[in-house]
Coordinates of C-alpha atoms and ligand atoms in Angstrom, one line a residue:
X1 CA 27.0 -13.0 25.7
X2 CA 27.1 -9.6 24.1
X3 CA 24.1 -8.9 22.0
X4 CA 24.8 -7.2 18.7
X5 CA 23.2 -3.7 18.5
X6 CA 21.7 -1.8 15.6
X7 CA 20.4 1.7 14.9
X8 CA 16.6 2.1 14.7
X9 CA 14.1 4.9 14.8
X10 CA 11.5 4.7 17.6
X11 CA 9.2 7.0 19.5
X12 CA 8.5 7.1 23.2
X13 CA 5.1 8.7 23.0
X14 CA 2.5 9.5 20.4
X15 CA 2.8 13.0 18.9
X16 CA 4.1 15.2 16.2
X17 CA 6.7 13.9 13.7
X18 CA 9.7 14.9 15.9
X19 CA 8.8 12.2 18.5
X20 CA 10.7 9.9 16.1
X21 CA 14.2 9.5 17.3
X22 CA 17.3 7.5 16.3
X23 CA 18.2 5.1 19.1
X24 CA 20.2 1.9 19.5
X25 CA 18.5 -1.3 20.2
X26 CA 19.4 -5.0 20.3
X27 CA 19.7 -6.5 16.9
X28 CA 17.3 -9.4 16.5
X29 CA 18.7 -12.9 16.2
X30 CA 17.3 -15.3 13.6
X31 CA 15.7 -18.4 14.9
X32 CA 16.0 -21.7 12.9
X33 CA 13.4 -20.7 10.3
X34 CA 14.3 -17.0 10.1
X35 CA 16.4 -14.8 8.0
X36 CA 18.1 -11.6 9.1
X37 CA 17.7 -8.9 6.5
X38 CA 19.9 -5.8 6.3
X39 CA 17.4 -3.1 5.4
X40 CA 18.4 -1.1 2.4
X41 CA 15.2 0.9 1.8
X42 CA 11.9 1.4 3.7
X43 CA 8.8 3.2 2.5
X44 CA 6.8 5.5 4.8
X45 CA 3.2 4.6 4.6
X46 CA 0.4 7.0 5.6
X47 CA -0.5 4.2 8.1
X48 CA 2.8 4.9 9.9
X49 CA 1.9 8.6 10.1
X50 CA -1.5 7.7 11.7
X51 CA 0.3 5.2 14.1
X52 CA 2.8 7.7 15.2
X53 CA 0.1 10.2 16.0
X54 CA -1.8 7.6 18.1
X55 CA -4.7 7.6 15.7
X56 CA -4.5 3.8 15.2
X57 CA -4.5 1.3 18.0
X58 CA -1.0 0.2 19.1
X59 CA 1.7 0.9 21.5
X60 CA 4.3 3.7 21.5
X61 CA 8.0 2.6 21.6
X62 CA 7.9 0.2 18.6
X63 CA 9.8 0.4 15.3
X64 CA 7.3 1.4 12.6
X65 CA 7.4 0.5 8.9
X66 CA 6.2 -2.4 6.9
X67 CA 7.5 -1.6 3.4
X68 CA 11.0 -3.1 3.5
X69 CA 13.6 -4.1 0.9
X70 CA 17.0 -5.4 1.8
X71 CA 19.5 -8.2 1.6
X72 CA 19.6 -11.5 3.6
X73 CA 22.8 -11.4 5.7
X74 CA 22.2 -14.4 7.9
X75 CA 19.9 -17.4 7.8
X76 CA 18.7 -19.8 10.5
X77 CA 19.8 -23.5 10.6
X78 CA 16.7 -24.7 8.7
X79 CA 17.0 -22.1 5.9
X80 CA 19.1 -22.9 2.8
X81 CA 22.4 -21.2 3.3
X82 CA 22.4 -20.2 -0.4
X83 CA 19.7 -17.6 0.4
X84 CA 22.4 -15.4 2.2
X85 CA 23.1 -12.5 -0.2
X86 CA 19.7 -12.6 -1.8
X87 CA 17.9 -9.3 -2.4
X88 CA 14.4 -9.5 -0.9
X89 CA 11.3 -7.6 0.0
X90 CA 9.5 -8.6 3.1
X91 CA 5.9 -9.7 3.0
X92 CA 4.6 -7.5 5.7
X93 CA 2.2 -9.9 7.4
X94 CA 3.6 -12.6 9.6
X95 CA 0.9 -15.2 8.9
X96 CA 0.3 -18.6 10.5
X97 CA 0.3 -20.6 7.3
X98 CA -2.1 -23.2 8.6
X99 CA -5.5 -21.5 9.0
X100 CA -8.2 -21.9 6.3
X101 CA -7.4 -18.4 4.9
X102 CA -3.7 -18.9 4.7
X103 CA -4.2 -22.3 3.0
X104 CA -6.4 -20.7 0.4
X105 CA -3.8 -18.1 -0.4
X106 CA -5.5 -15.2 1.6
X107 CA -2.7 -14.5 4.1
X108 CA -4.2 -11.0 4.3
X109 CA -7.2 -12.5 6.1
X110 CA -5.2 -14.6 8.6
X111 CA -6.6 -13.8 12.1
X112 CA -3.5 -15.4 13.7
X113 CA -1.2 -12.9 12.2
X114 CA 0.5 -9.5 12.7
X115 CA 1.9 -6.9 10.5
X116 CA 5.5 -5.8 10.9
X117 CA 5.9 -2.5 12.6
X118 CA 2.5 -2.6 14.2
X119 CA 3.5 -5.2 16.7
X120 CA 7.2 -6.0 16.9
X121 CA 10.1 -4.6 14.9
X122 CA 9.5 -2.9 11.5
X123 CA 11.4 -1.1 8.8
X124 CA 12.8 2.0 10.4
X125 CA 15.9 0.1 11.4
X126 CA 19.2 -1.3 10.1
X127 CA 18.0 -4.9 10.3
X128 CA 14.8 -6.9 10.5
X129 CA 14.3 -10.6 11.3
X130 CA 11.5 -12.5 9.7
X131 CA 10.5 -16.1 8.8
X132 CA 12.4 -17.0 5.7
X133 CA 9.1 -17.5 3.8
X134 CA 8.3 -13.8 4.3
X135 CA 11.4 -12.8 2.4
X136 CA 10.5 -12.7 -1.3
X137 CA 13.3 -12.6 -3.8
X138 CA 13.5 -9.4 -5.9
X139 CA 13.7 -10.1 -9.6
X140 CA 16.7 -8.8 -11.6
X141 CA 16.4 -5.2 -12.8
X142 CA 14.3 -3.9 -9.8
X143 CA 16.3 -1.6 -7.5
X144 CA 15.8 -1.5 -3.8
X145 CA 14.1 1.8 -3.8
X146 CA 11.4 0.6 -6.2
X147 CA 11.2 -2.8 -4.4
X148 CA 10.3 -1.0 -1.2
X149 CA 7.0 -0.1 -2.8
X150 CA 6.1 -3.7 -3.8
X151 CA 4.2 -4.6 -0.7
X152 CA 2.4 -1.3 -0.4
X153 CA 1.3 0.7 -2.4
X154 CA 1.8 -1.5 -5.4
X155 CA 0.8 -4.8 -3.8
X156 CA -2.2 -3.1 -2.3
X157 CA -3.2 -1.8 -5.7
X158 CA -2.8 -5.3 -7.2
X159 CA -5.1 -6.7 -4.5
X160 CA -7.8 -4.1 -5.2
X161 CA -7.6 -3.9 -9.0
X162 CA -6.8 -7.4 -10.0
X163 CA -7.8 -9.4 -6.9
X164 CA -11.0 -7.9 -5.5
X165 CA -12.2 -6.0 -8.7
X166 CA -11.0 -8.8 -11.0
X167 CA -10.3 -6.2 -13.7
X168 CA -9.9 -7.6 -17.1
X169 CA -9.2 -6.4 -20.6
X170 CA -11.7 -3.8 -21.8
X171 CA -13.2 -3.1 -18.4
X172 CA -13.7 0.5 -17.5
X173 CA -12.2 1.3 -14.2
X174 CA -12.9 4.5 -12.3
X175 CA -10.2 5.6 -9.8
X176 CA -11.1 8.3 -7.3
X177 CA -8.4 10.2 -5.5
X178 CA -6.3 9.3 -8.5
X179 CA -3.4 11.7 -7.7
X180 CA -2.6 9.9 -4.4
X181 CA 0.0 7.2 -3.8
X182 CA -2.5 4.4 -4.2
X183 CA -4.3 5.9 -7.1
X184 CA -1.2 6.5 -9.2
X185 CA -0.2 2.8 -8.9
X186 CA -3.8 1.5 -9.3
X187 CA -4.0 3.3 -12.7
X188 CA -0.9 1.5 -13.9
X189 CA -1.9 -1.9 -12.5
X190 CA -5.3 -1.6 -14.2
X191 CA -3.6 -0.6 -17.5
X192 CA -1.3 -3.6 -17.2
X193 CA -4.3 -5.8 -18.1
X194 CA -5.6 -3.4 -20.8
X195 CA -8.4 -1.8 -18.9
X196 CA -9.8 1.6 -19.8
X197 CA -9.0 3.9 -16.9
X198 CA -10.9 7.0 -16.0
X199 CA -9.2 9.0 -13.2
X200 CA -10.9 11.5 -10.9
X201 CA -8.9 14.1 -9.1
X202 CA -10.1 17.3 -7.3
X203 CA -6.9 19.2 -8.1
X204 CA -5.8 20.7 -11.4
X205 CA -2.1 20.3 -10.2
X206 CA -2.4 16.5 -10.1
X207 CA -4.0 16.1 -13.6
X208 CA -0.6 15.9 -15.3
X209 CA 0.9 13.2 -13.0
X210 CA -2.4 11.2 -13.3
X211 CA -2.1 11.4 -17.1
X212 CA 1.5 10.4 -16.9
X213 CA 0.5 7.3 -14.8
X214 CA -1.4 6.2 -17.9
X215 CA -5.0 7.2 -17.2
X216 CA -7.0 7.2 -20.5
X217 CA -9.2 10.0 -19.3
X218 CA -8.8 12.5 -16.4
X219 CA -11.8 14.3 -14.8
X220 CA -10.8 17.2 -12.7
X221 CA -13.7 17.7 -10.4
X222 CA -13.5 20.5 -7.9
X223 CA -17.0 19.9 -6.5
X224 CA -16.7 16.1 -6.7
X225 CA -19.8 15.8 -8.9
X226 CA -18.2 13.6 -11.5
X227 CA -20.8 10.9 -12.2
X228 CA -22.5 12.9 -15.1
X229 CA -19.1 13.2 -16.7
X230 CA -18.4 9.5 -16.3
X231 CA -21.8 8.8 -17.8
X232 CA -21.0 11.1 -20.8
X233 CA -17.6 9.7 -21.4
X234 CA -18.7 6.0 -21.3
X235 CA -21.6 6.5 -23.7
X236 CA -24.0 6.0 -20.7
X237 CA -22.5 2.6 -19.9
X238 CA -20.8 3.6 -16.7
X239 CA -17.8 2.1 -15.0
X240 CA -17.4 -1.7 -14.4
X241 CA -15.2 -1.1 -11.4
X242 CA -14.7 1.8 -9.0
X243 CA -11.5 1.9 -6.9
X244 CA -12.7 4.2 -4.1
X245 CA -9.7 5.8 -2.4
X246 CA -11.7 8.7 -1.0
X247 CA -15.2 7.6 0.0
X248 CA -16.2 10.6 2.1
X249 CA -17.9 13.1 -0.2
X250 CA -17.4 10.8 -3.2
X251 CA -19.3 7.6 -2.5
X252 CA -22.7 8.6 -3.8
X253 CA -21.2 9.8 -7.1
X254 CA -19.2 6.6 -7.3
X255 CA -22.4 4.5 -7.1
X256 CA -24.1 6.8 -9.7
X257 CA -21.1 6.2 -12.0
X258 CA -21.5 2.4 -11.9
X259 CA -22.4 0.2 -14.9
X260 CA -24.8 -2.8 -14.4
X261 CA -23.2 -5.4 -12.1
X262 CA -20.3 -3.1 -11.3
X263 CA -18.1 -3.6 -8.3
X264 CA -17.1 -0.7 -5.9
X265 CA -14.0 -1.4 -4.0
X266 CA -13.7 0.6 -0.8
X267 CA -10.1 1.4 0.2
X268 CA -10.1 4.9 1.5
X269 CA -11.5 6.2 4.8
X270 CA -9.9 9.6 4.9
X271 CA -12.8 11.4 6.5
X272 CA -13.7 8.4 8.7
X273 CA -17.3 9.4 8.3
X274 CA -20.4 7.3 7.6
X275 CA -21.8 7.5 4.1
X276 CA -25.3 7.1 2.7
X277 CA -26.2 4.6 0.0
X278 CA -29.3 4.6 -2.1
X279 CA -30.5 0.9 -1.9
X280 CA -32.7 1.3 -5.0
X281 CA -29.7 2.2 -7.1
X282 CA -27.6 -0.7 -5.7
X283 CA -30.4 -3.1 -6.4
X284 CA -31.3 -1.8 -9.8
X285 CA -27.8 -1.9 -11.1
X286 CA -26.8 -5.0 -9.0
X287 CA -23.8 -3.1 -7.6
X288 CA -21.4 -5.1 -5.4
X289 CA -19.8 -3.1 -2.6
X290 CA -16.7 -4.6 -1.1
X291 CA -13.6 -3.7 1.0
X292 CA -10.0 -4.3 0.2
X293 CA -6.8 -4.1 2.2
X294 CA -3.3 -5.7 2.5
X295 CA -1.8 -7.5 -0.4
X296 CA -1.6 -11.3 -0.3
X297 CA 1.8 -13.0 -0.7
X298 CA 1.0 -13.7 -4.4
X299 CA 0.0 -10.0 -4.9
X300 CA 3.5 -9.0 -3.8
X301 CA 5.0 -11.4 -6.3
X302 CA 2.8 -9.9 -9.0
X303 CA 3.8 -6.4 -7.9
X304 CA 7.5 -7.3 -8.3
X305 CA 6.8 -8.8 -11.7
X306 CA 5.0 -5.6 -12.8
X307 CA 8.0 -3.6 -11.6
X308 CA 10.4 -5.9 -13.4
X309 CA 8.6 -5.7 -16.7
X310 CA 8.2 -1.9 -16.4
X311 CA 4.4 -2.2 -16.5
X312 CA 4.4 -0.3 -13.3
X313 CA 6.8 2.5 -12.6
X314 CA 7.1 3.4 -8.9
X315 CA 6.1 6.9 -7.9
X316 CA 8.7 8.0 -5.5
X317 CA 8.3 11.5 -4.2
X318 CA 11.5 11.8 -2.1
X319 CA 14.3 9.6 -0.8
X320 CA 15.6 10.6 2.7
X321 CA 18.3 9.0 5.0
X322 CA 16.7 7.1 7.9
X323 CA 17.6 9.7 10.5
X324 CA 15.4 12.2 8.6
X325 CA 12.3 10.1 9.0
X326 CA 10.5 12.8 10.9
X327 CA 11.0 15.2 7.9
X328 CA 9.3 12.5 5.8
X329 CA 6.4 12.2 8.2
X330 CA 5.9 16.0 8.2
X331 CA 6.0 16.1 4.4
X332 CA 3.3 13.5 4.2
X333 CA 1.2 15.1 6.9
X334 CA 1.3 18.4 5.1
X335 CA 0.6 16.7 1.8
X336 CA 3.7 18.3 0.3
X337 CA 4.7 15.3 -1.7
X338 CA 3.3 13.2 -4.5
X339 CA 4.4 9.6 -4.4
X340 CA 6.2 7.5 -1.8
X341 CA 8.8 8.9 0.6
X342 CA 11.4 6.2 0.9
X343 CA 14.1 6.0 3.6
X344 CA 17.5 4.9 2.4
X345 CA 21.0 5.1 3.9
X346 CA 22.1 6.3 7.3
Ligands
ZN401 ZN1 2.0 0.6 3.6
ZN402 ZN1 -3.4 -18.1 8.9

């Protein structure tokens, strides 16, 4: 039997962006519970940039990308045929569905799972094949380019701001690295539940876009000594939640910015360095320090809802055709772009 073929971007060895090359590979065939999705748009995550450079464990030769929107073009025997033609985003984690984490709705914690593009085929291709339950319908009014951001960075922001930090109306949320791809979406997600958002950025250039994302207050802090300013602007109350996208060189100030019983959510590890904490401060203010990562299935649905209602507007820095993926990687590595780089069209 002749296997159908498809175009895909792969890399033979770790290295600079130009290791990414368009090739032809076998098109995956859906099993009984799977759907075949024709990929319309795929986001480039900074995670992909690290993977390509060999800075994250994994093998060369795979198809990267876990931020995928497209259309179901074929369905396995056990999938309702009516799903063919549906516009979907792909929940990026192929989860077991039966472990205690999956059953409690925390597919992000499933230890018997893998993320698309990290093992097996990802988004830098014409097609992807996934279990039908991983294909989440895109609501009306959300285009494919925007939908590609639903899993990550918007879903990731939903997990951190609404899931882990449990932000509610009137809470003061401090966002560090606010001008980055995560920060700009976290601001909007926090505003969607009527929180008061204070954004910190080290760059004057980013202040405008941070304000445009909806931050109530913007602190431009070149020396990253922002806690006194947070203290002043909150009438010495401090922040109820800190979304820490930077950590290296900011963590101490984030702790000092905390209100009583605040939660500090650790998302960033840019410097990959150890940080010091002042236990006295953590005890005195009853600060909770916690990590956050991938969106859950429900977070992705929430992200799509926020896109559909317009509460969150996707920050898209550039749209490039798939064969120019190496250009996109270089732009991200050089930090030449604010917002997501999305691949669309061949
Ligand atoms: Zn991502
Ligand atoms: Zn599981």
